[in-house]
Amino acid sequence: MFEALGSKTINKSNFKNNLEKDHKPGNPKSLKYNKLYFLGEINDTIAIFSHTRGIYMGGYMQQKNKPVFLRNGFGIDRIMDDTSIDDVVKYEYYIGFYRKNKRHGEGFVVKPNGKMVKGVWKRGRLLVREKCDPSAEERERIEDMMRELKNLL
């Protein structure tokens, strides 16, 4: 499952520049719910996007005849947790497959406390949920992906 993102080298300064330019505190940009804002491209099928509650790196598609991007394929999504209080921001990660901007297929959710849940989604709804104790290799790969996404910011 994890080979979908590949092992491309990412030009971090390009993403930081786009993020800073588009989201300066003095020049706020109104973000629409569930809309993706393009930050940069890794290759033809993988890019980085910001959205109202976080940042997404992975596969995408553009809606026909519209300048709208959708999560599509394998990706990692860092989402601000609703339990964030004051200046302490907590993040939840989803690592898995998307179809037309909705979780669809196998995936992992990593909670802010580090617990992992493995599941199967269909059109954004969780169908099968199981507590997950991934192998050391899977856990290391998941943590590497989370670190890579954190380092972009």
Short mmCIF file of N, CA, C and O in Angstrom, two decimals, residues 14-135:
data_model
loop_
_atom_site.label_atom_id
_atom_site.label_comp_id
_atom_site.label_asym_id
_atom_site.label_seq_id
_atom_site.Cartn_x
_atom_site.Cartn_y
_atom_site.Cartn_z
N ASN A 14 9.93 25.14 -2.15
CA ASN A 14 8.85 25.49 -3.06
C ASN A 14 7.49 25.46 -2.35
O ASN A 14 6.69 26.36 -2.47
N PHE A 15 7.25 24.41 -1.56
CA PHE A 15 5.99 24.29 -0.84
C PHE A 15 5.87 25.34 0.25
O PHE A 15 4.83 25.94 0.43
N LYS A 16 6.96 25.58 0.99
CA LYS A 16 6.93 26.59 2.06
C LYS A 16 6.65 27.97 1.48
O LYS A 16 5.88 28.73 2.03
N ASN A 17 7.29 28.29 0.34
CA ASN A 17 7.06 29.59 -0.28
C ASN A 17 5.61 29.77 -0.69
O ASN A 17 5.00 30.80 -0.45
N ASN A 18 5.02 28.74 -1.32
CA ASN A 18 3.61 28.82 -1.72
C ASN A 18 2.70 28.91 -0.52
O ASN A 18 1.73 29.66 -0.51
N LEU A 19 3.01 28.16 0.54
CA LEU A 19 2.18 28.18 1.74
C LEU A 19 2.24 29.55 2.40
O LEU A 19 1.22 30.12 2.76
N GLU A 20 3.45 30.12 2.51
CA GLU A 20 3.60 31.43 3.15
C GLU A 20 2.94 32.52 2.31
O GLU A 20 2.30 33.42 2.83
N LYS A 21 3.07 32.43 0.98
CA LYS A 21 2.50 33.44 0.10
C LYS A 21 0.98 33.42 0.17
O LYS A 21 0.34 34.46 0.24
N ASP A 22 0.39 32.25 0.17
CA ASP A 22 -1.06 32.14 0.13
C ASP A 22 -1.72 32.27 1.49
O ASP A 22 -2.90 32.56 1.58
N HIS A 23 -1.00 32.04 2.57
CA HIS A 23 -1.64 32.00 3.88
C HIS A 23 -0.95 32.90 4.90
O HIS A 23 -0.71 32.50 6.03
N LYS A 24 -0.58 34.09 4.53
CA LYS A 24 0.04 35.04 5.46
C LYS A 24 -1.01 35.52 6.46
O LYS A 24 -2.16 35.75 6.09
N PRO A 25 -0.63 35.70 7.73
CA PRO A 25 -1.58 36.20 8.73
C PRO A 25 -2.15 37.57 8.36
O PRO A 25 -3.30 37.84 8.58
N GLY A 26 -1.34 38.44 7.75
CA GLY A 26 -1.81 39.77 7.37
C GLY A 26 -2.67 39.76 6.12
O GLY A 26 -3.35 40.73 5.82
N ASN A 27 -2.62 38.68 5.38
CA ASN A 27 -3.37 38.58 4.14
C ASN A 27 -4.15 37.26 4.14
O ASN A 27 -3.85 36.35 3.39
N PRO A 28 -5.14 37.14 5.04
CA PRO A 28 -5.84 35.85 5.16
C PRO A 28 -6.61 35.52 3.88
O PRO A 28 -7.14 36.38 3.20
N LYS A 29 -6.63 34.24 3.59
CA LYS A 29 -7.34 33.75 2.42
C LYS A 29 -8.54 32.96 2.94
O LYS A 29 -8.38 32.10 3.79
N SER A 30 -9.71 33.28 2.46
CA SER A 30 -10.87 32.54 2.96
C SER A 30 -10.87 31.16 2.31
O SER A 30 -10.86 31.03 1.10
N LEU A 31 -10.83 30.16 3.15
CA LEU A 31 -10.80 28.78 2.66
C LEU A 31 -12.20 28.21 2.69
O LEU A 31 -12.93 28.37 3.67
N LYS A 32 -12.57 27.54 1.63
CA LYS A 32 -13.89 26.91 1.57
C LYS A 32 -13.77 25.49 2.09
O LYS A 32 -12.78 24.80 1.85
N TYR A 33 -14.80 25.03 2.78
CA TYR A 33 -14.81 23.70 3.37
C TYR A 33 -14.57 22.64 2.30
O TYR A 33 -15.18 22.66 1.24
N ASN A 34 -13.65 21.73 2.60
CA ASN A 34 -13.35 20.58 1.78
C ASN A 34 -12.75 20.92 0.42
O ASN A 34 -12.71 20.09 -0.47
N LYS A 35 -12.30 22.16 0.22
CA LYS A 35 -11.67 22.54 -1.04
C LYS A 35 -10.16 22.43 -0.88
O LYS A 35 -9.61 22.79 0.15
N LEU A 36 -9.48 21.92 -1.91
CA LEU A 36 -8.04 21.79 -1.87
C LEU A 36 -7.38 22.98 -2.55
O LEU A 36 -7.82 23.42 -3.61
N TYR A 37 -6.32 23.49 -1.94
CA TYR A 37 -5.55 24.60 -2.49
C TYR A 37 -4.16 24.10 -2.86
O TYR A 37 -3.42 23.65 -1.99
N PHE A 38 -3.83 24.16 -4.13
CA PHE A 38 -2.58 23.62 -4.67
C PHE A 38 -1.38 24.37 -4.12
O PHE A 38 -1.32 25.59 -4.17
N LEU A 39 -0.39 23.62 -3.60
CA LEU A 39 0.85 24.22 -3.11
C LEU A 39 2.03 23.87 -4.00
O LEU A 39 2.93 24.68 -4.17
N GLY A 40 2.07 22.67 -4.53
CA GLY A 40 3.19 22.27 -5.38
C GLY A 40 3.05 20.82 -5.82
O GLY A 40 2.29 20.06 -5.27
N GLU A 41 3.83 20.47 -6.83
CA GLU A 41 3.74 19.15 -7.43
C GLU A 41 5.02 18.37 -7.16
O GLU A 41 6.11 18.91 -7.25
N ILE A 42 4.87 17.10 -6.84
CA ILE A 42 6.03 16.22 -6.65
C ILE A 42 6.35 15.54 -7.98
O ILE A 42 7.48 15.47 -8.39
N ASN A 43 5.30 15.02 -8.62
CA ASN A 43 5.43 14.49 -9.98
C ASN A 43 4.08 14.62 -10.66
O ASN A 43 3.22 15.36 -10.18
N ASP A 44 3.86 13.93 -11.76
CA ASP A 44 2.62 14.10 -12.53
C ASP A 44 1.37 13.65 -11.78
O ASP A 44 0.27 14.08 -12.10
N THR A 45 1.52 12.77 -10.80
CA THR A 45 0.34 12.24 -10.13
C THR A 45 0.26 12.56 -8.64
O THR A 45 -0.75 12.28 -8.01
N ILE A 46 1.31 13.14 -8.07
CA ILE A 46 1.35 13.41 -6.63
C ILE A 46 1.65 14.88 -6.40
O ILE A 46 2.57 15.44 -6.99
N ALA A 47 0.88 15.50 -5.50
CA ALA A 47 1.08 16.92 -5.19
C ALA A 47 0.76 17.19 -3.73
O ALA A 47 0.24 16.33 -3.02
N ILE A 48 1.04 18.42 -3.30
CA ILE A 48 0.75 18.87 -1.95
C ILE A 48 -0.36 19.92 -2.03
O ILE A 48 -0.31 20.81 -2.86
N PHE A 49 -1.35 19.79 -1.13
CA PHE A 49 -2.46 20.73 -1.08
C PHE A 49 -2.71 21.14 0.36
O PHE A 49 -2.49 20.35 1.28
N SER A 50 -3.21 22.35 0.56
CA SER A 50 -3.70 22.73 1.88
C SER A 50 -5.22 22.71 1.81
O SER A 50 -5.80 22.79 0.74
N HIS A 51 -5.85 22.58 2.96
CA HIS A 51 -7.31 22.64 3.04
C HIS A 51 -7.68 23.24 4.40
O HIS A 51 -6.81 23.58 5.18
N THR A 52 -8.96 23.41 4.65
CA THR A 52 -9.41 24.15 5.83
C THR A 52 -8.87 23.60 7.14
O THR A 52 -8.62 24.36 8.07
N ARG A 53 -8.68 22.30 7.24
CA ARG A 53 -8.26 21.72 8.51
C ARG A 53 -6.88 21.09 8.48
O ARG A 53 -6.50 20.42 9.42
N GLY A 54 -6.13 21.28 7.38
CA GLY A 54 -4.81 20.67 7.37
C GLY A 54 -4.11 20.71 6.03
O GLY A 54 -4.25 21.66 5.27
N ILE A 55 -3.37 19.63 5.77
CA ILE A 55 -2.57 19.55 4.55
C ILE A 55 -2.63 18.12 4.04
O ILE A 55 -2.75 17.17 4.82
N TYR A 56 -2.58 17.97 2.71
CA TYR A 56 -2.70 16.66 2.07
C TYR A 56 -1.57 16.48 1.07
O TYR A 56 -1.25 17.41 0.32
N MET A 57 -0.97 15.31 1.06
CA MET A 57 0.04 14.96 0.06
C MET A 57 -0.36 13.63 -0.56
O MET A 57 -0.55 12.65 0.15
N GLY A 58 -0.53 13.62 -1.87
CA GLY A 58 -0.87 12.36 -2.51
C GLY A 58 -1.47 12.54 -3.89
O GLY A 58 -1.34 13.58 -4.52
N GLY A 59 -2.17 11.49 -4.30
CA GLY A 59 -2.78 11.48 -5.61
C GLY A 59 -3.94 12.46 -5.69
O GLY A 59 -4.58 12.75 -4.70
N TYR A 60 -4.18 12.96 -6.89
CA TYR A 60 -5.25 13.93 -7.07
C TYR A 60 -5.77 13.86 -8.50
O TYR A 60 -5.18 13.24 -9.38
N MET A 61 -6.90 14.51 -8.70
CA MET A 61 -7.45 14.67 -10.04
C MET A 61 -8.11 16.04 -10.10
O MET A 61 -8.42 16.62 -9.08
N GLN A 62 -8.29 16.54 -11.30
CA GLN A 62 -8.97 17.82 -11.46
C GLN A 62 -10.36 17.54 -11.98
O GLN A 62 -10.55 16.72 -12.88
N GLN A 63 -11.35 18.21 -11.40
CA GLN A 63 -12.73 18.04 -11.85
C GLN A 63 -12.85 18.52 -13.29
O GLN A 63 -12.25 19.51 -13.66
N LYS A 64 -13.65 17.81 -14.09
CA LYS A 64 -13.81 18.18 -15.50
C LYS A 64 -14.32 19.59 -15.65
O LYS A 64 -15.29 19.99 -15.00
N ASN A 65 -13.66 20.34 -16.51
CA ASN A 65 -14.05 21.71 -16.88
C ASN A 65 -14.15 22.67 -15.70
O ASN A 65 -14.86 23.66 -15.78
N LYS A 66 -13.50 22.34 -14.57
CA LYS A 66 -13.54 23.23 -13.40
C LYS A 66 -12.14 23.31 -12.81
O LYS A 66 -11.40 22.34 -12.84
N PRO A 67 -11.79 24.45 -12.23
CA PRO A 67 -10.48 24.56 -11.58
C PRO A 67 -10.53 24.04 -10.15
O PRO A 67 -10.14 24.71 -9.20
N VAL A 68 -11.04 22.83 -9.96
CA VAL A 68 -11.23 22.25 -8.63
C VAL A 68 -10.45 20.94 -8.56
O VAL A 68 -10.57 20.08 -9.44
N PHE A 69 -9.63 20.79 -7.51
CA PHE A 69 -8.85 19.57 -7.31
C PHE A 69 -9.54 18.67 -6.30
O PHE A 69 -10.14 19.13 -5.34
N LEU A 70 -9.43 17.36 -6.53
CA LEU A 70 -10.00 16.35 -5.62
C LEU A 70 -8.91 15.37 -5.23
O LEU A 70 -8.07 15.00 -6.04
N ARG A 71 -8.95 14.91 -3.97
CA ARG A 71 -8.06 13.84 -3.55
C ARG A 71 -8.50 12.60 -4.33
O ARG A 71 -9.69 12.28 -4.37
N ASN A 72 -7.54 11.89 -4.88
CA ASN A 72 -7.87 10.69 -5.65
C ASN A 72 -6.64 9.79 -5.69
O ASN A 72 -5.60 10.21 -6.14
N GLY A 73 -6.77 8.56 -5.20
CA GLY A 73 -5.64 7.66 -5.14
C GLY A 73 -5.08 7.62 -3.73
O GLY A 73 -5.75 7.96 -2.76
N PHE A 74 -3.83 7.21 -3.62
CA PHE A 74 -3.20 7.04 -2.31
C PHE A 74 -2.64 8.36 -1.81
O PHE A 74 -2.06 9.12 -2.58
N GLY A 75 -2.80 8.64 -0.52
CA GLY A 75 -2.25 9.87 0.03
C GLY A 75 -2.21 9.86 1.54
O GLY A 75 -2.69 8.92 2.19
N ILE A 76 -1.64 10.92 2.09
CA ILE A 76 -1.59 11.12 3.53
C ILE A 76 -2.18 12.49 3.82
O ILE A 76 -1.86 13.46 3.16
N ASP A 77 -3.07 12.53 4.79
CA ASP A 77 -3.79 13.76 5.12
C ASP A 77 -3.55 14.07 6.59
O ASP A 77 -3.79 13.22 7.46
N ARG A 78 -3.05 15.28 6.88
CA ARG A 78 -2.88 15.72 8.26
C ARG A 78 -4.04 16.65 8.57
O ARG A 78 -4.21 17.69 7.94
N ILE A 79 -4.85 16.27 9.55
CA ILE A 79 -6.09 16.97 9.85
C ILE A 79 -6.03 17.48 11.28
O ILE A 79 -5.72 16.73 12.21
N MET A 80 -6.36 18.76 11.48
CA MET A 80 -6.38 19.32 12.82
C MET A 80 -7.49 18.63 13.62
O MET A 80 -8.63 18.56 13.18
N ASP A 81 -7.13 18.15 14.78
CA ASP A 81 -8.07 17.44 15.63
C ASP A 81 -9.02 18.43 16.29
O ASP A 81 -8.64 19.52 16.68
N ASP A 82 -10.28 18.05 16.43
CA ASP A 82 -11.29 18.92 17.04
C ASP A 82 -11.03 19.19 18.51
O ASP A 82 -11.58 20.13 19.07
N THR A 83 -10.20 18.37 19.14
CA THR A 83 -9.94 18.55 20.58
C THR A 83 -8.79 19.51 20.84
O THR A 83 -8.38 19.66 21.98
N SER A 84 -8.27 20.16 19.80
CA SER A 84 -7.17 21.12 19.99
C SER A 84 -7.65 22.26 20.88
O SER A 84 -8.72 22.82 20.68
N ILE A 85 -6.85 22.60 21.89
CA ILE A 85 -7.22 23.64 22.85
C ILE A 85 -6.14 24.71 22.85
O ILE A 85 -4.95 24.41 22.88
N ASP A 86 -6.57 25.98 22.87
CA ASP A 86 -5.67 27.13 22.93
C ASP A 86 -4.58 27.04 21.86
O ASP A 86 -4.87 26.89 20.70
N ASP A 87 -3.32 27.12 22.30
CA ASP A 87 -2.21 27.10 21.35
C ASP A 87 -1.70 25.69 21.08
O ASP A 87 -0.80 25.51 20.26
N VAL A 88 -2.25 24.70 21.75
CA VAL A 88 -1.81 23.32 21.56
C VAL A 88 -2.65 22.69 20.46
O VAL A 88 -3.82 22.39 20.65
N VAL A 89 -2.05 22.54 19.29
CA VAL A 89 -2.77 21.97 18.15
C VAL A 89 -2.39 20.50 18.02
O VAL A 89 -1.22 20.15 18.01
N LYS A 90 -3.40 19.66 17.95
CA LYS A 90 -3.19 18.22 17.79
C LYS A 90 -3.62 17.83 16.39
O LYS A 90 -4.57 18.40 15.85
N TYR A 91 -2.93 16.86 15.81
CA TYR A 91 -3.25 16.43 14.46
C TYR A 91 -3.55 14.94 14.42
O TYR A 91 -2.95 14.14 15.12
N GLU A 92 -4.49 14.60 13.56
CA GLU A 92 -4.81 13.22 13.25
C GLU A 92 -4.34 13.00 11.82
O GLU A 92 -4.44 13.90 10.99
N TYR A 93 -3.82 11.82 11.55
CA TYR A 93 -3.35 11.50 10.21
C TYR A 93 -4.21 10.40 9.61
O TYR A 93 -4.55 9.44 10.30
N TYR A 94 -4.52 10.54 8.33
CA TYR A 94 -5.15 9.45 7.58
C TYR A 94 -4.19 9.09 6.48
O TYR A 94 -3.74 9.94 5.71
N ILE A 95 -3.85 7.83 6.41
CA ILE A 95 -2.95 7.33 5.38
C ILE A 95 -3.69 6.22 4.66
O ILE A 95 -3.99 5.18 5.24
N GLY A 96 -4.04 6.48 3.42
CA GLY A 96 -4.80 5.47 2.69
C GLY A 96 -5.31 6.00 1.37
O GLY A 96 -4.79 6.97 0.82
N PHE A 97 -6.35 5.37 0.89
CA PHE A 97 -6.87 5.67 -0.45
C PHE A 97 -8.06 6.61 -0.41
O PHE A 97 -8.87 6.59 0.52
N TYR A 98 -8.14 7.43 -1.45
CA TYR A 98 -9.25 8.35 -1.67
C TYR A 98 -9.85 8.08 -3.04
O TYR A 98 -9.17 7.61 -3.95
N ARG A 99 -11.12 8.41 -3.16
CA ARG A 99 -11.79 8.38 -4.45
C ARG A 99 -12.72 9.59 -4.50
O ARG A 99 -13.62 9.71 -3.66
N LYS A 100 -12.48 10.48 -5.44
CA LYS A 100 -13.27 11.70 -5.59
C LYS A 100 -13.42 12.46 -4.28
O LYS A 100 -14.51 12.79 -3.85
N ASN A 101 -12.30 12.67 -3.60
CA ASN A 101 -12.22 13.48 -2.39
C ASN A 101 -12.75 12.80 -1.13
O ASN A 101 -12.84 13.43 -0.08
N LYS A 102 -13.13 11.54 -1.20
CA LYS A 102 -13.64 10.83 -0.03
C LYS A 102 -12.77 9.61 0.24
O LYS A 102 -12.26 8.98 -0.68
N ARG A 103 -12.61 9.29 1.52
CA ARG A 103 -11.87 8.08 1.87
C ARG A 103 -12.59 6.90 1.24
O ARG A 103 -13.79 6.74 1.38
N HIS A 104 -11.79 6.05 0.57
CA HIS A 104 -12.40 4.93 -0.14
C HIS A 104 -11.36 3.83 -0.29
O HIS A 104 -10.35 4.00 -0.96
N GLY A 105 -11.57 2.71 0.37
CA GLY A 105 -10.62 1.61 0.35
C GLY A 105 -9.92 1.49 1.69
O GLY A 105 -10.37 2.01 2.70
N GLU A 106 -8.79 0.80 1.68
CA GLU A 106 -8.03 0.58 2.91
C GLU A 106 -7.31 1.84 3.37
O GLU A 106 -6.89 2.64 2.55
N GLY A 107 -7.18 1.96 4.70
CA GLY A 107 -6.45 3.09 5.24
C GLY A 107 -6.18 2.94 6.72
O GLY A 107 -6.74 2.07 7.39
N PHE A 108 -5.31 3.80 7.22
CA PHE A 108 -4.97 3.87 8.64
C PHE A 108 -5.30 5.26 9.14
O PHE A 108 -5.09 6.24 8.45
N VAL A 109 -5.79 5.34 10.37
CA VAL A 109 -5.94 6.62 11.06
C VAL A 109 -5.00 6.57 12.24
O VAL A 109 -5.01 5.61 13.02
N VAL A 110 -4.16 7.59 12.37
CA VAL A 110 -3.25 7.70 13.51
C VAL A 110 -3.77 8.85 14.36
O VAL A 110 -3.80 10.00 13.94
N LYS A 111 -4.23 8.53 15.55
CA LYS A 111 -4.79 9.52 16.48
C LYS A 111 -3.68 10.36 17.10
O LYS A 111 -2.53 9.95 17.11
N PRO A 112 -4.02 11.54 17.65
CA PRO A 112 -3.00 12.38 18.28
C PRO A 112 -2.23 11.69 19.41
O PRO A 112 -1.08 11.99 19.65
N ASN A 113 -2.87 10.71 20.07
CA ASN A 113 -2.19 9.99 21.16
C ASN A 113 -1.31 8.85 20.64
O ASN A 113 -0.72 8.12 21.42
N GLY A 114 -1.24 8.67 19.31
CA GLY A 114 -0.38 7.66 18.71
C GLY A 114 -1.07 6.34 18.40
O GLY A 114 -0.49 5.47 17.76
N LYS A 115 -2.30 6.15 18.88
CA LYS A 115 -3.02 4.91 18.59
C LYS A 115 -3.41 4.86 17.12
O LYS A 115 -3.73 5.87 16.52
N MET A 116 -3.36 3.65 16.57
CA MET A 116 -3.69 3.47 15.16
C MET A 116 -4.94 2.63 14.99
O MET A 116 -5.17 1.69 15.74
N VAL A 117 -5.72 3.00 14.00
CA VAL A 117 -6.92 2.25 13.65
C VAL A 117 -6.82 1.93 12.17
O VAL A 117 -6.53 2.80 11.36
N LYS A 118 -7.03 0.67 11.85
CA LYS A 118 -7.03 0.25 10.45
C LYS A 118 -8.48 0.10 10.03
O LYS A 118 -9.31 -0.34 10.82
N GLY A 119 -8.79 0.50 8.80
CA GLY A 119 -10.17 0.41 8.38
C GLY A 119 -10.34 0.30 6.89
O GLY A 119 -9.39 0.42 6.12
N VAL A 120 -11.58 0.08 6.52
CA VAL A 120 -11.98 0.07 5.12
C VAL A 120 -13.11 1.07 4.99
O VAL A 120 -14.11 1.00 5.72
N TRP A 121 -12.95 2.02 4.07
CA TRP A 121 -13.92 3.07 3.84
C TRP A 121 -14.59 2.88 2.49
O TRP A 121 -14.01 2.32 1.57
N LYS A 122 -15.81 3.34 2.40
CA LYS A 122 -16.51 3.37 1.12
C LYS A 122 -17.25 4.70 1.04
O LYS A 122 -18.08 5.00 1.90
N ARG A 123 -16.90 5.50 0.04
CA ARG A 123 -17.49 6.82 -0.17
C ARG A 123 -17.48 7.68 1.10
O ARG A 123 -18.45 8.34 1.43
N GLY A 124 -16.37 7.62 1.83
CA GLY A 124 -16.20 8.46 3.02
C GLY A 124 -16.71 7.86 4.31
O GLY A 124 -16.50 8.43 5.38
N ARG A 125 -17.38 6.73 4.25
CA ARG A 125 -17.91 6.11 5.48
C ARG A 125 -17.06 4.91 5.88
O ARG A 125 -16.71 4.09 5.04
N LEU A 126 -16.78 4.82 7.16
CA LEU A 126 -16.00 3.72 7.69
C LEU A 126 -16.88 2.48 7.78
O LEU A 126 -17.88 2.46 8.49
N LEU A 127 -16.52 1.42 7.03
CA LEU A 127 -17.31 0.19 7.03
C LEU A 127 -16.75 -0.84 8.01
O LEU A 127 -17.49 -1.48 8.73
N VAL A 128 -15.43 -0.99 8.00
CA VAL A 128 -14.78 -1.98 8.85
C VAL A 128 -13.72 -1.26 9.66
O VAL A 128 -12.89 -0.55 9.11
N ARG A 129 -13.78 -1.44 10.97
CA ARG A 129 -12.81 -0.78 11.86
C ARG A 129 -12.20 -1.82 12.76
O ARG A 129 -12.90 -2.63 13.36
N GLU A 130 -10.88 -1.79 12.83
CA GLU A 130 -10.21 -2.71 13.74
C GLU A 130 -9.00 -2.02 14.36
O GLU A 130 -8.33 -1.23 13.70
N LYS A 131 -8.79 -2.30 15.64
CA LYS A 131 -7.60 -1.77 16.27
C LYS A 131 -6.41 -2.40 15.58
O LYS A 131 -6.45 -3.55 15.18
N CYS A 132 -5.40 -1.63 15.44
CA CYS A 132 -4.31 -2.05 14.59
C CYS A 132 -3.02 -2.12 15.37
O CYS A 132 -2.69 -1.21 16.12
N ASP A 133 -2.32 -3.20 15.22
CA ASP A 133 -0.98 -3.33 15.77
C ASP A 133 -0.07 -3.66 14.60
O ASP A 133 0.23 -4.81 14.34
N PRO A 134 0.34 -2.60 13.84
CA PRO A 134 1.12 -2.85 12.64
C PRO A 134 2.50 -3.42 12.97
O PRO A 134 3.01 -3.23 14.08
N SER A 135 3.06 -4.11 12.00
CA SER A 135 4.40 -4.64 12.18
C SER A 135 5.37 -3.47 12.35
O SER A 135 5.04 -2.32 12.04
#
